[in-house]
Structure formats: structure tokens, C-alpha cells
């Protein structure tokens, strides 16, 4: 049997959605995806901090504290005996007669969380994949992890139709991020990534990578770069929860450098895996 978190209760997983849930009708809500490795939710505090921020930015009141939510999500993962996978969590502004403006009165937010088994993607992390380029058609608050994902869906579909792992997005000449991950390039031993502003989601994996680069004296520049610079980079990689770090070997028809995973990407992946395995070890020792 599989369980889900519904508001503040862990219940049997159901397929019921209220037709007038604002998340369902407007994408009026926020979400998070937490990776679970060897039974251990990873970087949960960071994910919940981002959830709190996203909710605040759309004026959605969360009816619980983050430590309370963390306890319930941890219990959910344990109850579902999740070893490798994700916890998906979404909070909508609630169910109410369909009018665009916020509902009057204090209607409660609707929180739903469930878990899904997903293997680690070690093969593609080690060997890399290809990407396509596509115009970034999203709104101007990509820093909010909102339920509105149609442009991301369209971009990812383009990637899949081209046998690519990701669609790298650009606004005009500027590379922003990818359909469901952050984008990095390496040039002359320096790592470049778009600054964390309203044009990108500040990935939890991205933040961890920047921290690891700092600890291991790998120079990082949080600056925008162009599509041309991306195509002429020494290395390109993308990062996201659970798929971790994936080297990009080709973008559209352009092979990146010699078309093999780069040495700095490999170092960062090694440090990232070390971080994961230390947490696993601490928990299971
Ligand atoms: C648009 C976008 N950027 C970046 C990311 C990576 O974020 P994180 O590392 O927190 O998973 C995601 C993850 O879903 C995403 O959807």
C-alpha cells in the first residue's frame, strides 16, 4: 500500500483532486521535489526553506511550520519504505469557486505529498548526454518554484523528441537554465552559471555545487553567458535533484570540446557523490 500526505494527515494514496482546487485550475501554488538516497531525504531543510520563500512570494499562507512539515515528510518516506526516489510536495491556494483573484476569507491551503521510487541516474551522470536549445518562454519570476510549468513541459518535450536529456533555455542571447535543471559551463578552468535572480530557479543542487566548489577551490563565476559562449565552452553540465550532475556533450549540432565529460565536471560530480555518501554513512552508522 502507498501513502500520501494530505494536509496534516498521512492517508492511503487517493487519486481525488477537487475540481476547483486552484492548483489544478490555475497552477496557483508552489512545490518541491526532495531527493531520497538510501532511505535518507537529502537537503530537506534547504528545500523547505525554498518552499517557504516561494509561498511568501505568492502570498500563500502555509498553515504549519517547516519543522512540522519536515517531520511529516520524513514519516511519509519511511512509511512508504522509500529507499531511492523522490518526495513530491505541493501546496495550492486551496479549493474555492473559480474566480481568478485570491478567494475571500481564510480558505485553507491544500498540501499534498507523495513519494515515487526512482533509481539513481549514475550511468548518464558518468557518461553524459545531449541537449537542445530553445527560447525561454517563461514568466519573469522563475525564482518561484510555482506549479505553472507549461513552458518547461514544452521545452522538455522538445528535448525528448530529439533524444536529448535536457532543453537549455535562452532569453535572446543569454543562457538562463534548462527545462528542469540549472546550467553550468566551464571555460579556462572556471565554472560559470547564471546568477540566482528572477530569471532562474536557484536550484538546491546548484547551491550545493557552489558550496563544494568553494570548499575545493574550484573558481566559480555567477555571471550570465551567451549561447555562443556555451557552444564554445570547455565543458557543460546541468544539475538537479536526483539526477545530480549530468555532463552535456553536445548542444543541438555542436559538440562541446571533444565530446566527452570534462575533468572539472568529473571533479564536481566526485565531490557531490562524496557528500551524498557521507550523509548516507552518518545516518546508517
Ligand atoms: C527550472 C528548474 N531549474 C532548476 C532546477 C533544479 O533545482 P533543484 O536542484 O533544486 O532540483 C529545477 C528542478 O526541478 C527546475 O525545475
mmCIF file of C-alpha atoms and ligand atoms in Angstrom:
data_model
loop_
_atom_site.group_PDB
_atom_site.id
_atom_site.type_symbol
_atom_site.label_atom_id
_atom_site.label_comp_id
_atom_site.label_asym_id
_atom_site.label_seq_id
_atom_site.Cartn_x
_atom_site.Cartn_y
_atom_site.Cartn_z
ATOM 1 C CA UNK A 1 0.000 0.000 0.000
ATOM 2 C CA UNK A 2 1.187 3.529 -0.734
ATOM 3 C CA UNK A 3 0.523 6.538 1.467
ATOM 4 C CA UNK A 4 0.348 10.245 0.834
ATOM 5 C CA UNK A 5 0.374 13.315 2.999
ATOM 6 C CA UNK A 6 -2.950 15.188 2.691
ATOM 7 C CA UNK A 7 -2.908 18.424 4.706
ATOM 8 C CA UNK A 8 -1.720 17.233 8.102
ATOM 9 C CA UNK A 9 -2.570 13.558 7.844
ATOM 10 C CA UNK A 10 -0.852 10.608 6.247
ATOM 11 C CA UNK A 11 -3.599 8.710 4.434
ATOM 12 C CA UNK A 12 -3.938 5.956 1.864
ATOM 13 C CA UNK A 13 -2.971 7.338 -1.519
ATOM 14 C CA UNK A 14 -6.064 8.504 -3.397
ATOM 15 C CA UNK A 15 -6.481 9.853 -6.881
ATOM 16 C CA UNK A 16 -9.032 12.512 -5.925
ATOM 17 C CA UNK A 17 -8.455 16.134 -6.846
ATOM 18 C CA UNK A 18 -11.076 18.756 -6.081
ATOM 19 C CA UNK A 19 -12.094 20.178 -9.472
ATOM 20 C CA UNK A 20 -11.932 23.685 -8.009
ATOM 21 C CA UNK A 21 -8.539 23.318 -6.404
ATOM 22 C CA UNK A 22 -6.658 26.428 -7.526
ATOM 23 C CA UNK A 23 -3.514 24.419 -8.092
ATOM 24 C CA UNK A 24 -5.416 22.257 -10.552
ATOM 25 C CA UNK A 25 -7.178 25.116 -12.330
ATOM 26 C CA UNK A 26 -4.648 27.954 -12.255
ATOM 27 C CA UNK A 27 -1.353 26.387 -11.248
ATOM 28 C CA UNK A 28 -1.868 28.635 -8.205
ATOM 29 C CA UNK A 29 0.567 27.049 -5.796
ATOM 30 C CA UNK A 30 4.135 26.027 -5.170
ATOM 31 C CA UNK A 31 6.006 22.739 -4.970
ATOM 32 C CA UNK A 32 9.222 20.983 -4.077
ATOM 33 C CA UNK A 33 10.967 17.761 -5.022
ATOM 34 C CA UNK A 34 13.256 16.273 -2.378
ATOM 35 C CA UNK A 35 15.677 13.521 -3.343
ATOM 36 C CA UNK A 36 15.863 10.377 -1.200
ATOM 37 C CA UNK A 37 19.123 8.405 -1.255
ATOM 38 C CA UNK A 38 19.433 5.091 0.595
ATOM 39 C CA UNK A 39 16.296 5.963 2.547
ATOM 40 C CA UNK A 40 17.583 9.410 3.541
ATOM 41 C CA UNK A 41 15.872 12.636 2.365
ATOM 42 C CA UNK A 42 18.646 14.899 1.160
ATOM 43 C CA UNK A 43 18.926 18.643 1.845
ATOM 44 C CA UNK A 44 15.363 18.698 3.181
ATOM 45 C CA UNK A 45 15.857 21.907 5.210
ATOM 46 C CA UNK A 46 17.087 23.738 2.127
ATOM 47 C CA UNK A 47 14.103 22.536 0.077
ATOM 48 C CA UNK A 48 11.632 23.576 2.790
ATOM 49 C CA UNK A 49 13.283 26.954 3.149
ATOM 50 C CA UNK A 50 12.806 27.483 -0.599
ATOM 51 C CA UNK A 51 9.177 26.318 -0.319
ATOM 52 C CA UNK A 52 8.563 28.868 2.418
ATOM 53 C CA UNK A 53 10.071 31.597 0.279
ATOM 54 C CA UNK A 54 8.104 30.592 -2.834
ATOM 55 C CA UNK A 55 4.862 30.591 -0.809
ATOM 56 C CA UNK A 56 5.632 34.009 0.672
ATOM 57 C CA UNK A 57 6.339 35.470 -2.777
ATOM 58 C CA UNK A 58 2.853 34.479 -3.996
ATOM 59 C CA UNK A 59 1.217 35.470 -0.669
ATOM 60 C CA UNK A 60 0.219 31.922 0.180
ATOM 61 C CA UNK A 61 -0.003 31.242 3.911
ATOM 62 C CA UNK A 62 1.405 27.910 4.991
ATOM 63 C CA UNK A 63 -0.597 26.583 7.942
ATOM 64 C CA UNK A 64 2.369 24.772 9.574
ATOM 65 C CA UNK A 65 5.966 25.357 10.422
ATOM 66 C CA UNK A 66 8.796 23.881 8.369
ATOM 67 C CA UNK A 67 9.962 21.598 11.223
ATOM 68 C CA UNK A 68 6.390 20.213 11.437
ATOM 69 C CA UNK A 69 6.264 19.625 7.691
ATOM 70 C CA UNK A 70 9.714 18.058 7.739
ATOM 71 C CA UNK A 71 8.602 15.569 10.398
ATOM 72 C CA UNK A 72 5.601 14.550 8.318
ATOM 73 C CA UNK A 73 7.530 14.203 5.066
ATOM 74 C CA UNK A 74 10.185 12.130 6.799
ATOM 75 C CA UNK A 75 7.464 9.900 8.238
ATOM 76 C CA UNK A 76 5.804 9.608 4.819
ATOM 77 C CA UNK A 77 9.033 8.451 3.174
ATOM 78 C CA UNK A 78 9.609 5.944 5.973
ATOM 79 C CA UNK A 79 6.022 4.652 5.849
ATOM 80 C CA UNK A 80 6.331 4.129 2.077
ATOM 81 C CA UNK A 81 9.682 2.398 2.704
ATOM 82 C CA UNK A 82 11.286 4.627 0.110
ATOM 83 C CA UNK A 83 14.931 3.767 -0.477
ATOM 84 C CA UNK A 84 15.773 5.547 -3.743
ATOM 85 C CA UNK A 85 13.466 8.179 -5.156
ATOM 86 C CA UNK A 86 11.764 11.459 -4.528
ATOM 87 C CA UNK A 87 9.261 13.099 -2.237
ATOM 88 C CA UNK A 88 6.959 15.360 -4.247
ATOM 89 C CA UNK A 89 5.198 18.059 -2.263
ATOM 90 C CA UNK A 90 2.778 20.683 -3.474
ATOM 91 C CA UNK A 91 0.758 23.374 -1.776
ATOM 92 C CA UNK A 92 -2.090 25.085 -3.570
ATOM 93 C CA UNK A 93 -4.055 28.137 -2.504
ATOM 94 C CA UNK A 94 -6.954 25.792 -1.796
ATOM 95 C CA UNK A 95 -10.308 24.909 -3.312
ATOM 96 C CA UNK A 96 -12.867 27.603 -3.895
ATOM 97 C CA UNK A 97 -15.346 28.731 -6.622
ATOM 98 C CA UNK A 98 -13.373 29.538 -9.750
ATOM 99 C CA UNK A 99 -12.512 33.232 -9.881
ATOM 100 C CA UNK A 100 -9.050 34.405 -10.775
ATOM 101 C CA UNK A 101 -8.487 36.650 -7.750
ATOM 102 C CA UNK A 102 -7.499 35.197 -4.365
ATOM 103 C CA UNK A 103 -10.534 33.685 -2.612
ATOM 104 C CA UNK A 104 -12.162 35.787 0.081
ATOM 105 C CA UNK A 105 -11.847 34.676 3.663
ATOM 106 C CA UNK A 106 -9.305 32.357 5.015
ATOM 107 C CA UNK A 107 -9.668 29.252 2.897
ATOM 108 C CA UNK A 108 -7.037 26.690 3.838
ATOM 109 C CA UNK A 109 -4.112 25.886 1.580
ATOM 110 C CA UNK A 110 -4.154 22.294 0.313
ATOM 111 C CA UNK A 111 -0.960 20.336 0.894
ATOM 112 C CA UNK A 112 -0.336 17.057 -0.869
ATOM 113 C CA UNK A 113 2.805 14.950 -0.828
ATOM 114 C CA UNK A 114 3.622 11.515 -2.115
ATOM 115 C CA UNK A 115 6.733 9.522 -2.856
ATOM 116 C CA UNK A 116 7.983 7.842 -6.015
ATOM 117 C CA UNK A 117 10.719 5.324 -6.471
ATOM 118 C CA UNK A 118 13.432 6.454 -8.865
ATOM 119 C CA UNK A 119 16.777 4.865 -9.453
ATOM 120 C CA UNK A 120 19.896 6.996 -9.349
ATOM 121 C CA UNK A 121 20.992 8.077 -12.816
ATOM 122 C CA UNK A 122 24.625 7.083 -12.411
ATOM 123 C CA UNK A 123 25.057 5.898 -15.988
ATOM 124 C CA UNK A 124 24.148 9.226 -17.578
ATOM 125 C CA UNK A 125 25.964 11.127 -14.792
ATOM 126 C CA UNK A 126 29.134 9.263 -15.709
ATOM 127 C CA UNK A 127 28.744 9.235 -19.479
ATOM 128 C CA UNK A 128 26.781 12.401 -20.252
ATOM 129 C CA UNK A 129 24.004 13.217 -22.660
ATOM 130 C CA UNK A 130 22.973 15.758 -25.248
ATOM 131 C CA UNK A 131 20.838 18.893 -25.038
ATOM 132 C CA UNK A 132 18.787 21.055 -27.358
ATOM 133 C CA UNK A 133 18.486 24.834 -27.258
ATOM 134 C CA UNK A 134 15.137 26.541 -27.033
ATOM 135 C CA UNK A 135 13.864 30.046 -26.299
ATOM 136 C CA UNK A 136 12.973 30.650 -22.643
ATOM 137 C CA UNK A 137 9.272 31.488 -22.811
ATOM 138 C CA UNK A 138 8.605 31.583 -19.062
ATOM 139 C CA UNK A 139 7.416 34.449 -16.868
ATOM 140 C CA UNK A 140 9.741 36.841 -15.050
ATOM 141 C CA UNK A 141 9.589 35.147 -11.619
ATOM 142 C CA UNK A 142 11.377 31.891 -12.364
ATOM 143 C CA UNK A 143 12.873 32.120 -8.854
ATOM 144 C CA UNK A 144 9.488 30.988 -7.501
ATOM 145 C CA UNK A 145 9.015 27.226 -7.731
ATOM 146 C CA UNK A 146 5.410 27.590 -8.887
ATOM 147 C CA UNK A 147 3.113 24.896 -10.227
ATOM 148 C CA UNK A 148 2.942 26.673 -13.583
ATOM 149 C CA UNK A 149 5.249 24.538 -15.694
ATOM 150 C CA UNK A 150 3.776 24.574 -19.196
ATOM 151 C CA UNK A 151 6.786 26.271 -20.863
ATOM 152 C CA UNK A 152 9.081 23.801 -19.055
ATOM 153 C CA UNK A 153 6.906 20.921 -20.240
ATOM 154 C CA UNK A 154 7.047 22.159 -23.847
ATOM 155 C CA UNK A 155 10.821 22.563 -23.663
ATOM 156 C CA UNK A 156 11.399 19.105 -22.152
ATOM 157 C CA UNK A 157 9.173 17.562 -24.815
ATOM 158 C CA UNK A 158 11.376 19.135 -27.475
ATOM 159 C CA UNK A 159 14.403 17.561 -25.775
ATOM 160 C CA UNK A 160 12.801 14.130 -25.648
ATOM 161 C CA UNK A 161 11.743 14.323 -29.297
ATOM 162 C CA UNK A 162 15.407 14.927 -30.114
ATOM 163 C CA UNK A 163 16.716 12.119 -27.886
ATOM 164 C CA UNK A 164 18.261 14.741 -25.612
ATOM 165 C CA UNK A 165 18.321 14.756 -21.809
ATOM 166 C CA UNK A 166 17.621 18.430 -21.459
ATOM 167 C CA UNK A 167 16.450 21.583 -23.200
ATOM 168 C CA UNK A 168 18.745 24.504 -22.439
ATOM 169 C CA UNK A 169 16.798 27.760 -22.301
ATOM 170 C CA UNK A 170 17.958 31.167 -23.507
ATOM 171 C CA UNK A 171 16.367 34.605 -23.332
ATOM 172 C CA UNK A 172 17.618 36.186 -26.515
ATOM 173 C CA UNK A 173 21.361 35.543 -26.406
ATOM 174 C CA UNK A 174 21.558 34.799 -22.690
ATOM 175 C CA UNK A 175 21.522 31.246 -21.396
ATOM 176 C CA UNK A 176 19.296 31.069 -18.299
ATOM 177 C CA UNK A 177 18.855 27.463 -17.160
ATOM 178 C CA UNK A 178 17.255 24.281 -18.518
ATOM 179 C CA UNK A 179 13.694 22.929 -18.517
ATOM 180 C CA UNK A 180 14.163 21.167 -15.158
ATOM 181 C CA UNK A 181 17.758 21.852 -14.150
ATOM 182 C CA UNK A 182 20.414 24.546 -13.810
ATOM 183 C CA UNK A 183 23.113 25.019 -16.443
ATOM 184 C CA UNK A 184 26.840 25.424 -15.879
ATOM 185 C CA UNK A 185 29.698 25.866 -18.302
ATOM 186 C CA UNK A 186 33.447 25.629 -17.713
ATOM 187 C CA UNK A 187 35.899 27.856 -19.563
ATOM 188 C CA UNK A 188 39.617 28.029 -18.799
ATOM 189 C CA UNK A 189 39.115 26.088 -15.536
ATOM 190 C CA UNK A 190 36.441 28.478 -14.240
ATOM 191 C CA UNK A 191 32.848 27.394 -13.644
ATOM 192 C CA UNK A 192 30.173 29.818 -14.894
ATOM 193 C CA UNK A 193 26.498 29.807 -14.013
ATOM 194 C CA UNK A 194 23.638 32.322 -14.295
ATOM 195 C CA UNK A 195 23.278 34.476 -11.153
ATOM 196 C CA UNK A 196 20.441 33.500 -8.818
ATOM 197 C CA UNK A 197 17.933 36.188 -9.757
ATOM 198 C CA UNK A 198 14.368 36.215 -11.097
ATOM 199 C CA UNK A 199 15.363 34.543 -14.384
ATOM 200 C CA UNK A 200 16.246 31.175 -12.835
ATOM 201 C CA UNK A 201 15.257 28.810 -10.079
ATOM 202 C CA UNK A 202 18.051 28.788 -7.541
ATOM 203 C CA UNK A 203 18.490 25.009 -7.514
ATOM 204 C CA UNK A 204 19.302 23.301 -4.251
ATOM 205 C CA UNK A 205 21.764 21.136 -6.199
ATOM 206 C CA UNK A 206 23.193 24.318 -7.772
ATOM 207 C CA UNK A 207 23.734 25.828 -4.318
ATOM 208 C CA UNK A 208 25.408 22.640 -3.096
ATOM 209 C CA UNK A 209 27.690 22.630 -6.150
ATOM 210 C CA UNK A 210 28.729 26.244 -5.494
ATOM 211 C CA UNK A 211 29.463 25.356 -1.869
ATOM 212 C CA UNK A 212 31.523 22.307 -2.890
ATOM 213 C CA UNK A 213 33.433 24.367 -5.468
ATOM 214 C CA UNK A 214 34.249 26.853 -2.689
ATOM 215 C CA UNK A 215 35.488 24.097 -0.385
ATOM 216 C CA UNK A 216 37.659 22.576 -3.107
ATOM 217 C CA UNK A 217 38.934 25.882 -4.546
ATOM 218 C CA UNK A 218 37.329 25.459 -7.929
ATOM 219 C CA UNK A 219 36.736 29.031 -9.154
ATOM 220 C CA UNK A 220 33.088 29.935 -9.804
ATOM 221 C CA UNK A 221 31.700 32.982 -11.569
ATOM 222 C CA UNK A 222 27.989 33.697 -11.136
ATOM 223 C CA UNK A 223 27.595 35.700 -14.341
ATOM 224 C CA UNK A 224 25.418 35.397 -17.388
ATOM 225 C CA UNK A 225 26.894 33.874 -20.538
ATOM 226 C CA UNK A 226 25.691 33.751 -24.112
ATOM 227 C CA UNK A 227 24.629 30.861 -26.321
ATOM 228 C CA UNK A 228 27.845 31.382 -28.323
ATOM 229 C CA UNK A 229 29.955 31.117 -25.151
ATOM 230 C CA UNK A 230 28.070 27.971 -24.170
ATOM 231 C CA UNK A 231 28.786 26.339 -27.509
ATOM 232 C CA UNK A 232 32.458 27.305 -27.250
ATOM 233 C CA UNK A 233 32.803 26.128 -23.635
ATOM 234 C CA UNK A 234 35.325 23.519 -22.495
ATOM 235 C CA UNK A 235 32.628 21.708 -20.520
ATOM 236 C CA UNK A 236 28.882 21.996 -19.977
ATOM 237 C CA UNK A 237 26.772 20.279 -17.337
ATOM 238 C CA UNK A 238 23.301 20.506 -15.808
ATOM 239 C CA UNK A 239 22.243 19.920 -12.209
ATOM 240 C CA UNK A 240 19.013 18.944 -10.453
ATOM 241 C CA UNK A 241 17.671 16.944 -7.554
ATOM 242 C CA UNK A 242 18.171 13.233 -8.006
ATOM 243 C CA UNK A 243 19.732 13.491 -11.486
ATOM 244 C CA UNK A 244 22.538 15.359 -9.679
ATOM 245 C CA UNK A 245 25.093 16.382 -12.314
ATOM 246 C CA UNK A 246 24.868 15.399 -15.972
ATOM 247 C CA UNK A 247 27.662 16.300 -18.410
ATOM 248 C CA UNK A 248 26.341 17.721 -21.690
ATOM 249 C CA UNK A 249 28.407 16.543 -24.625
ATOM 250 C CA UNK A 250 26.508 18.082 -27.493
ATOM 251 C CA UNK A 251 24.102 21.020 -27.800
ATOM 252 C CA UNK A 252 21.977 20.860 -30.947
ATOM 253 C CA UNK A 253 24.567 20.039 -33.633
ATOM 254 C CA UNK A 254 27.550 21.494 -31.741
ATOM 255 C CA UNK A 255 29.861 19.094 -29.964
ATOM 256 C CA UNK A 256 31.176 20.594 -26.708
ATOM 257 C CA UNK A 257 35.001 20.474 -26.779
ATOM 258 C CA UNK A 258 35.975 16.878 -27.614
ATOM 259 C CA UNK A 259 32.515 15.468 -26.850
ATOM 260 C CA UNK A 260 33.451 13.654 -23.626
ATOM 261 C CA UNK A 261 32.645 14.539 -19.982
ATOM 262 C CA UNK A 262 35.093 17.219 -18.811
ATOM 263 C CA UNK A 263 37.589 16.987 -15.955
ATOM 264 C CA UNK A 264 36.087 19.729 -13.780
ATOM 265 C CA UNK A 265 32.607 18.295 -14.225
ATOM 266 C CA UNK A 266 34.028 14.961 -13.165
ATOM 267 C CA UNK A 267 35.662 16.502 -10.066
ATOM 268 C CA UNK A 268 32.432 18.240 -9.047
ATOM 269 C CA UNK A 269 30.467 15.023 -9.541
ATOM 270 C CA UNK A 270 33.001 13.193 -7.385
ATOM 271 C CA UNK A 271 32.672 15.778 -4.586
ATOM 272 C CA UNK A 272 28.887 15.685 -4.862
ATOM 273 C CA UNK A 273 28.805 11.902 -4.583
ATOM 274 C CA UNK A 274 31.135 12.076 -1.611
ATOM 275 C CA UNK A 275 28.735 14.499 0.080
ATOM 276 C CA UNK A 276 25.797 12.105 -0.557
ATOM 277 C CA UNK A 277 27.676 9.063 0.658
ATOM 278 C CA UNK A 278 28.843 10.841 3.844
ATOM 279 C CA UNK A 279 25.235 11.605 4.741
ATOM 280 C CA UNK A 280 24.220 8.024 3.967
ATOM 281 C CA UNK A 281 27.072 6.737 6.148
ATOM 282 C CA UNK A 282 26.244 9.050 9.069
ATOM 283 C CA UNK A 283 22.604 8.000 9.016
ATOM 284 C CA UNK A 284 23.268 4.278 8.720
ATOM 285 C CA UNK A 285 26.200 4.038 11.121
HETATM 286 C C1 LIG B 1 13.533 25.112 -13.879
HETATM 287 C C2 LIG B 1 14.379 24.365 -12.905
HETATM 288 N N1 LIG B 1 15.624 24.814 -12.665
HETATM 289 C C3 LIG B 1 16.448 24.178 -11.810
HETATM 290 C C4 LIG B 1 16.043 23.023 -11.158
HETATM 291 C C5 LIG B 1 16.992 22.338 -10.216
HETATM 292 O O1 LIG B 1 16.606 22.577 -8.894
HETATM 293 P P1 LIG B 1 16.999 21.570 -7.726
HETATM 294 O O2 LIG B 1 18.459 21.386 -7.783
HETATM 295 O O3 LIG B 1 16.532 22.264 -6.502
HETATM 296 O O4 LIG B 1 16.268 20.301 -8.000
HETATM 297 C C6 LIG B 1 14.758 22.535 -11.361
HETATM 298 C C7 LIG B 1 14.309 21.332 -10.659
HETATM 299 O O5 LIG B 1 13.218 20.877 -10.817
HETATM 300 C C8 LIG B 1 13.900 23.214 -12.253
HETATM 301 O O6 LIG B 1 12.659 22.788 -12.492
#
